[in-house]
Amino acid sequence: MAEAGQDGPVLVGVIGGSGLYNLEHLTPIKEVNPETPWGFASSPITISALPSGVRVAFVARHGTAHNINPSSVPTRANIAALKSLGVKAIIAFSAVGSLREEIRPGDFVIPSQIIDRTKGIRPSSFFEGTSIVGHAMFGEPFSGQLVSLIEPLVKKELETEAPGVQLHTDKCVVVMEGPQFSTRAESNMYRAWGGDIINMSTLPEAKLAREAELSYALIATATDYDSWRVGEEPVTVAEVIKTLKTNADASRKVAAALIEDVSNALLKGDVITDGEGSMRYSVITHESSQTEEDKKKLSYILPYFS
Ligand SMILES: CSC[C@H]1O[C@H](OP(=O)(O)O)[C@H](O)[C@@H]1O
Ligand SMILES: Nc1ncnc2[nH]cnc12
């Protein structure tokens, strides 16, 4: 069995969101920037090592200078590039607005459901623009096995490193089109729909991770109360930035605490398997209608087209 050491595989990918532009406390080994059939990732990917030697791939979703707006993130390239490095599980971080009183700025949230308010605007499928039609299962948008593994680890790390910060689980994230924040009416509507937190970036990321058969979990950090609170000012970037640095510091600690266990679980091969194989029977297009060019493109992320 392979060792997750200096020369071992890089099984875990971390996507950093607003405020989390690097994993600077880990030892950088190299930077890579593969060109995928969907272009280049948001930023070169940094491969870093934990003290044990376990390695992790990191990409800054909005670029390291935060110069890519949420609607223009090259998500297909980010996911494809991570997959090309051998990554099997992605832990994504995101700064979110809270739609619930009990989810306070500074708190961590691991959601289990998504409401899509980005539909039709962002490229959201690897099959888009090809001769091949595929339908991924998305009823459970996050990897249940990965979520079950990380929840107790995140809780423990927060208890020791960030006392007072609460972890909320089994919540619903609303993913909206940006870059403007929501109106008060929209914010209240999302609450009525059952949304607990809101951001601009978990889609199409989670959909594309599923299509690429990668296990995907989101660790969200609340920065504000969005726009629904009566008598309070609606959210602004200044408000978000207030908690961003504290959240990013806590996120780095949490990431470091997870990577080793997730890597080892993936190495064992029987702990996180819900990503793999899920797309095997998802293609409905008759093989004779699939062009060689499109099959080659899709073989970058899925073995069934090789
Ligand atoms: C800077 S506030 C809005 C911005 O922050 C979140 O980014 P990310 O999910 O990458 O942490 C949100 O989704 C918006 O893109
Ligand atoms: N209120 C909010 N709406 C959308 N994305 C966010 N990211 C952080 N706060 C947010």
Short mmCIF file of C-alpha atoms and ligand atoms in Angstrom, two decimals:
data_model
loop_
_atom_site.label_atom_id
_atom_site.label_comp_id
_atom_site.label_asym_id
_atom_site.label_seq_id
_atom_site.Cartn_x
_atom_site.Cartn_y
_atom_site.Cartn_z
CA MET A 1 0.00 0.00 0.00
CA ALA A 2 1.24 3.51 -0.81
CA GLU A 3 2.44 5.77 2.00
CA ALA A 4 1.05 9.30 2.24
CA GLY A 5 4.59 10.69 2.75
CA GLN A 6 6.99 13.02 0.90
CA ASP A 7 6.62 11.11 -2.36
CA GLY A 8 3.24 9.60 -1.66
CA PRO A 9 0.01 10.58 -3.35
CA VAL A 10 -1.76 13.85 -2.70
CA LEU A 11 -5.19 12.59 -1.78
CA VAL A 12 -6.73 15.66 -0.17
CA GLY A 13 -7.45 18.96 -1.86
CA VAL A 14 -8.36 22.13 0.03
CA ILE A 15 -10.17 24.99 -1.68
CA GLY A 16 -9.74 28.24 0.20
CA GLY A 17 -12.37 30.94 0.01
CA SER A 18 -12.55 34.59 1.06
CA GLY A 19 -9.80 35.26 3.61
CA LEU A 20 -8.18 31.83 3.22
CA TYR A 21 -5.65 32.37 0.44
CA ASN A 22 -2.96 29.90 1.63
CA LEU A 23 -2.16 27.23 4.20
CA GLU A 24 0.91 29.18 5.29
CA HIS A 25 1.56 27.17 8.46
CA LEU A 26 2.33 24.03 6.40
CA THR A 27 5.63 23.37 4.63
CA PRO A 28 5.33 24.19 0.92
CA ILE A 29 6.89 21.55 -1.35
CA LYS A 30 6.06 22.82 -4.82
CA GLU A 31 3.64 24.79 -6.94
CA VAL A 32 1.97 23.26 -9.99
CA ASN A 33 -0.30 24.78 -12.60
CA PRO A 34 -1.64 22.08 -14.93
CA GLU A 35 -3.52 23.17 -18.05
CA THR A 36 -6.79 21.25 -18.09
CA PRO A 37 -9.26 20.95 -21.01
CA TRP A 38 -11.17 23.71 -19.14
CA GLY A 39 -8.16 26.01 -18.78
CA PHE A 40 -6.09 26.90 -15.72
CA ALA A 41 -7.15 26.88 -12.07
CA SER A 42 -7.90 30.10 -10.17
CA SER A 43 -4.35 30.10 -8.82
CA PRO A 44 -1.34 27.82 -9.11
CA ILE A 45 -1.88 24.85 -6.80
CA THR A 46 0.43 24.66 -3.78
CA ILE A 47 1.41 21.21 -2.56
CA SER A 48 2.37 21.37 1.12
CA ALA A 49 3.30 18.83 3.76
CA LEU A 50 2.25 18.29 7.34
CA PRO A 51 5.03 17.45 9.84
CA SER A 52 4.17 13.75 9.27
CA GLY A 53 4.88 14.15 5.56
CA VAL A 54 1.25 13.79 4.50
CA ARG A 55 0.66 16.12 1.58
CA VAL A 56 -2.21 18.37 0.59
CA ALA A 57 -3.05 20.40 -2.55
CA PHE A 58 -4.36 23.92 -2.02
CA VAL A 59 -6.10 26.26 -4.47
CA ALA A 60 -7.34 29.79 -3.70
CA ARG A 61 -10.85 29.95 -5.21
CA HIS A 62 -10.77 33.67 -6.01
CA GLY A 63 -7.02 33.77 -6.74
CA THR A 64 -4.44 34.63 -4.08
CA ALA A 65 -5.14 38.37 -4.53
CA HIS A 66 -8.93 37.77 -4.54
CA ASN A 67 -9.25 39.08 -8.09
CA ILE A 68 -11.81 36.56 -9.42
CA ASN A 69 -15.44 37.32 -8.73
CA PRO A 70 -17.70 34.45 -7.64
CA SER A 71 -19.50 34.20 -10.99
CA SER A 72 -16.21 33.91 -12.91
CA VAL A 73 -14.31 31.35 -10.82
CA PRO A 74 -12.90 28.74 -13.27
CA THR A 75 -14.45 25.95 -11.21
CA ARG A 76 -14.20 23.25 -13.88
CA ALA A 77 -10.46 23.90 -14.14
CA ASN A 78 -10.06 23.93 -10.33
CA ILE A 79 -11.78 20.56 -9.92
CA ALA A 80 -10.13 19.00 -12.99
CA ALA A 81 -6.67 20.21 -11.91
CA LEU A 82 -7.10 18.74 -8.41
CA LYS A 83 -8.31 15.46 -9.90
CA SER A 84 -5.29 15.34 -12.24
CA LEU A 85 -3.00 15.49 -9.19
CA GLY A 86 -4.61 12.34 -7.74
CA VAL A 87 -6.85 14.12 -5.23
CA LYS A 88 -9.81 11.99 -4.09
CA ALA A 89 -11.48 14.25 -1.52
CA ILE A 90 -11.98 18.00 -1.40
CA ILE A 91 -12.50 20.02 1.74
CA ALA A 92 -13.83 23.41 0.66
CA PHE A 93 -13.86 26.47 2.91
CA SER A 94 -16.25 29.37 2.46
CA ALA A 95 -17.17 32.62 4.18
CA VAL A 96 -20.96 32.69 4.55
CA GLY A 97 -23.77 34.89 5.77
CA SER A 98 -25.95 33.51 8.56
CA LEU A 99 -29.72 33.23 8.07
CA ARG A 100 -30.27 32.04 11.66
CA GLU A 101 -29.89 33.88 14.95
CA GLU A 102 -28.06 30.92 16.56
CA ILE A 103 -25.38 30.80 13.84
CA ARG A 104 -23.24 33.68 14.98
CA PRO A 105 -20.42 35.41 13.07
CA GLY A 106 -17.29 33.37 13.81
CA ASP A 107 -19.19 30.07 14.02
CA PHE A 108 -18.41 27.06 11.80
CA VAL A 109 -21.07 25.21 9.81
CA ILE A 110 -20.89 21.90 7.95
CA PRO A 111 -24.00 21.80 5.75
CA SER A 112 -25.75 18.74 4.34
CA GLN A 113 -28.01 20.43 1.75
CA ILE A 114 -27.91 23.17 -0.90
CA ILE A 115 -30.45 25.47 -2.55
CA ASP A 116 -29.26 26.61 -5.98
CA ARG A 117 -29.81 30.28 -6.83
CA THR A 118 -27.09 30.40 -9.51
CA LYS A 119 -28.83 28.25 -12.10
CA GLY A 120 -28.03 28.80 -15.75
CA ILE A 121 -25.41 31.49 -15.34
CA ARG A 122 -22.22 29.60 -14.53
CA PRO A 123 -20.83 26.62 -16.47
CA SER A 124 -21.92 23.85 -14.10
CA SER A 125 -21.21 20.58 -15.89
CA PHE A 126 -18.18 18.96 -17.50
CA PHE A 127 -20.60 17.60 -20.13
CA GLU A 128 -21.70 21.12 -21.16
CA GLY A 129 -20.75 21.83 -24.78
CA THR A 130 -19.96 18.18 -25.55
CA SER A 131 -21.82 15.52 -27.54
CA ILE A 132 -22.32 13.53 -24.32
CA VAL A 133 -25.21 13.85 -21.88
CA GLY A 134 -24.61 12.79 -18.28
CA HIS A 135 -26.80 13.17 -15.18
CA ALA A 136 -25.06 13.02 -11.80
CA MET A 137 -26.96 12.07 -8.64
CA PHE A 138 -27.15 15.22 -6.52
CA GLY A 139 -29.89 14.53 -3.96
CA GLU A 140 -27.15 14.30 -1.33
CA PRO A 141 -24.83 17.06 -2.54
CA PHE A 142 -22.02 16.44 -0.03
CA SER A 143 -20.12 13.23 0.67
CA GLY A 144 -21.85 11.68 3.69
CA GLN A 145 -18.78 9.60 4.53
CA LEU A 146 -16.40 12.55 4.37
CA VAL A 147 -18.77 14.72 6.42
CA SER A 148 -19.15 11.99 9.09
CA LEU A 149 -15.39 11.69 9.33
CA ILE A 150 -14.63 15.40 9.63
CA GLU A 151 -17.46 16.60 11.88
CA PRO A 152 -16.04 15.21 15.17
CA LEU A 153 -12.51 16.31 14.17
CA VAL A 154 -13.62 19.88 13.49
CA LYS A 155 -15.57 19.95 16.76
CA LYS A 156 -12.57 18.74 18.76
CA GLU A 157 -10.17 21.17 17.09
CA LEU A 158 -12.49 24.13 17.72
CA GLU A 159 -12.96 23.14 21.36
CA THR A 160 -9.20 23.22 21.94
CA GLU A 161 -8.07 25.98 19.55
CA ALA A 162 -11.07 28.32 19.35
CA PRO A 163 -13.16 27.99 22.51
CA GLY A 164 -16.54 29.65 22.17
CA VAL A 165 -16.78 28.97 18.45
CA GLN A 166 -19.77 26.70 17.80
CA LEU A 167 -19.96 24.03 15.11
CA HIS A 168 -23.41 23.67 13.46
CA THR A 169 -24.10 20.56 11.39
CA ASP A 170 -26.79 19.27 9.04
CA LYS A 171 -27.64 22.76 7.73
CA CYS A 172 -28.75 24.07 4.35
CA VAL A 173 -26.61 26.51 2.34
CA VAL A 174 -28.24 28.84 -0.19
CA VAL A 175 -25.86 29.56 -3.07
CA MET A 176 -26.76 32.85 -4.75
CA GLU A 177 -25.49 34.64 -7.83
CA GLY A 178 -23.36 37.60 -6.87
CA PRO A 179 -21.56 39.79 -6.64
CA GLN A 180 -24.18 42.02 -4.94
CA PHE A 181 -25.54 40.82 -1.61
CA SER A 182 -29.23 39.89 -1.14
CA THR A 183 -32.10 42.30 -0.53
CA ARG A 184 -33.94 42.07 2.77
CA ALA A 185 -36.88 40.43 0.98
CA GLU A 186 -34.63 37.77 -0.57
CA SER A 187 -32.88 37.13 2.71
CA ASN A 188 -36.24 36.55 4.42
CA MET A 189 -37.41 34.34 1.55
CA TYR A 190 -34.32 32.12 1.92
CA ARG A 191 -35.08 31.78 5.64
CA ALA A 192 -38.67 30.77 4.84
CA TRP A 193 -37.32 28.21 2.34
CA GLY A 194 -35.23 26.55 5.06
CA GLY A 195 -31.84 28.11 4.23
CA ASP A 196 -29.48 28.42 7.20
CA ILE A 197 -26.45 30.07 5.60
CA ILE A 198 -25.73 31.82 2.30
CA ASN A 199 -22.73 32.20 0.00
CA MET A 200 -21.88 32.70 -3.68
CA SER A 201 -19.54 29.80 -4.36
CA THR A 202 -20.53 26.29 -3.32
CA LEU A 203 -22.12 25.84 -6.74
CA PRO A 204 -21.09 24.75 -9.25
CA GLU A 205 -18.14 23.51 -7.14
CA ALA A 206 -20.07 20.70 -5.41
CA LYS A 207 -21.75 19.62 -8.67
CA LEU A 208 -18.47 19.47 -10.55
CA ALA A 209 -16.76 17.57 -7.72
CA ARG A 210 -19.58 15.00 -7.95
CA GLU A 211 -19.19 14.72 -11.73
CA ALA A 212 -15.46 14.18 -11.26
CA GLU A 213 -16.23 11.49 -8.62
CA LEU A 214 -14.48 13.41 -5.86
CA SER A 215 -15.80 13.32 -2.31
CA TYR A 216 -16.65 16.88 -1.34
CA ALA A 217 -17.46 18.55 1.98
CA LEU A 218 -17.92 22.20 2.88
CA ILE A 219 -16.66 23.89 6.02
CA ALA A 220 -18.39 27.25 6.17
CA THR A 221 -17.46 30.08 8.51
CA ALA A 222 -20.08 32.70 9.29
CA THR A 223 -19.06 36.34 8.85
CA ASP A 224 -22.38 38.26 9.09
CA TYR A 225 -26.16 38.05 9.46
CA ASP A 226 -26.89 38.82 5.79
CA SER A 227 -29.81 41.27 5.37
CA TRP A 228 -32.78 39.78 7.22
CA ARG A 229 -32.34 41.17 10.72
CA VAL A 230 -34.85 43.88 11.59
CA GLY A 231 -33.17 46.97 13.03
CA GLU A 232 -29.68 45.92 11.87
CA GLU A 233 -27.80 47.23 8.83
CA PRO A 234 -27.77 44.81 5.86
CA VAL A 235 -24.45 43.03 5.19
CA THR A 236 -21.50 44.92 3.65
CA VAL A 237 -17.97 43.81 2.75
CA ALA A 238 -16.65 45.84 5.70
CA GLU A 239 -18.83 43.71 7.99
CA VAL A 240 -17.59 40.48 6.37
CA ILE A 241 -13.95 41.51 6.68
CA LYS A 242 -14.28 42.05 10.44
CA THR A 243 -14.46 38.30 11.11
CA LEU A 244 -12.57 37.10 8.04
CA LYS A 245 -9.08 36.99 9.56
CA THR A 246 -10.11 35.24 12.78
CA ASN A 247 -12.12 32.76 10.73
CA ALA A 248 -9.18 32.13 8.37
CA ASP A 249 -6.78 31.50 11.27
CA ALA A 250 -9.22 29.01 12.80
CA SER A 251 -9.81 27.44 9.36
CA ARG A 252 -6.05 26.83 8.91
CA LYS A 253 -5.90 25.02 12.24
CA VAL A 254 -8.98 23.00 11.38
CA ALA A 255 -7.57 22.12 7.93
CA ALA A 256 -4.29 20.91 9.44
CA ALA A 257 -6.19 18.80 11.96
CA LEU A 258 -8.23 17.08 9.24
CA ILE A 259 -5.82 16.43 6.41
CA GLU A 260 -3.95 13.55 8.03
CA ASP A 261 -7.05 11.62 9.09
CA VAL A 262 -8.81 12.16 5.77
CA SER A 263 -5.66 11.12 3.86
CA ASN A 264 -5.31 7.98 5.95
CA ALA A 265 -9.00 7.15 5.55
CA LEU A 266 -8.61 7.48 1.78
CA LEU A 267 -5.46 5.33 1.80
CA LYS A 268 -7.32 2.59 3.64
CA GLY A 269 -9.75 2.67 0.74
CA ASP A 270 -12.80 1.49 2.66
CA VAL A 271 -13.73 4.63 4.56
CA ILE A 272 -14.47 7.27 1.95
CA THR A 273 -15.70 5.55 -1.17
CA ASP A 274 -18.96 7.35 -1.92
CA GLY A 275 -17.37 9.51 -4.63
CA GLU A 276 -15.84 6.75 -6.69
CA GLY A 277 -17.93 4.92 -9.27
CA SER A 278 -20.93 7.23 -8.91
CA MET A 279 -20.77 8.38 -12.56
CA ARG A 280 -20.30 4.92 -14.13
CA TYR A 281 -23.92 4.66 -15.27
CA SER A 282 -24.74 8.36 -15.50
CA VAL A 283 -24.23 8.78 -19.25
CA ILE A 284 -27.34 8.32 -21.37
CA THR A 285 -25.95 9.18 -24.82
CA HIS A 286 -25.55 6.25 -27.20
CA GLU A 287 -21.86 5.42 -27.58
CA SER A 288 -21.97 5.82 -31.35
CA SER A 289 -22.96 9.48 -30.89
CA GLN A 290 -20.09 10.33 -28.53
CA THR A 291 -17.27 12.02 -30.43
CA GLU A 292 -13.66 10.92 -29.89
CA GLU A 293 -12.71 14.52 -29.10
CA ASP A 294 -15.32 14.82 -26.35
CA LYS A 295 -14.46 11.41 -24.90
CA LYS A 296 -10.81 12.46 -24.73
CA LYS A 297 -11.79 15.67 -22.95
CA LEU A 298 -13.94 13.86 -20.39
CA SER A 299 -11.30 11.16 -19.85
CA TYR A 300 -9.32 13.88 -18.05
CA ILE A 301 -11.74 13.55 -15.13
CA LEU A 302 -13.45 10.16 -15.60
CA PRO A 303 -11.92 6.78 -16.43
CA TYR A 304 -14.97 5.55 -18.39
CA PHE A 305 -14.06 7.58 -21.48
CA SER A 306 -10.46 6.28 -21.87
C1 LIG B 1 -16.32 38.70 0.48
S1 LIG B 1 -18.02 38.47 0.78
C2 LIG B 1 -18.73 37.48 -0.53
C3 LIG B 1 -17.84 36.36 -1.02
O1 LIG B 1 -17.37 35.62 0.13
C4 LIG B 1 -17.67 34.26 -0.07
O2 LIG B 1 -16.57 33.69 -0.77
P1 LIG B 1 -16.07 32.20 -0.54
O3 LIG B 1 -17.28 31.32 -0.61
O4 LIG B 1 -15.11 31.93 -1.63
O5 LIG B 1 -15.44 32.18 0.83
C5 LIG B 1 -18.96 34.29 -0.87
O6 LIG B 1 -19.25 33.04 -1.45
C6 LIG B 1 -18.68 35.38 -1.85
O7 LIG B 1 -17.94 34.93 -2.94
N1 LIG B 2 -24.27 37.57 3.37
C1 LIG B 2 -23.59 36.91 2.43
N2 LIG B 2 -24.19 36.62 1.25
C2 LIG B 2 -23.50 35.92 0.30
N3 LIG B 2 -22.24 35.52 0.44
C3 LIG B 2 -21.61 35.81 1.59
N4 LIG B 2 -20.37 35.56 2.02
C4 LIG B 2 -20.24 36.06 3.26
N5 LIG B 2 -21.38 36.67 3.66
C5 LIG B 2 -22.26 36.52 2.63
#
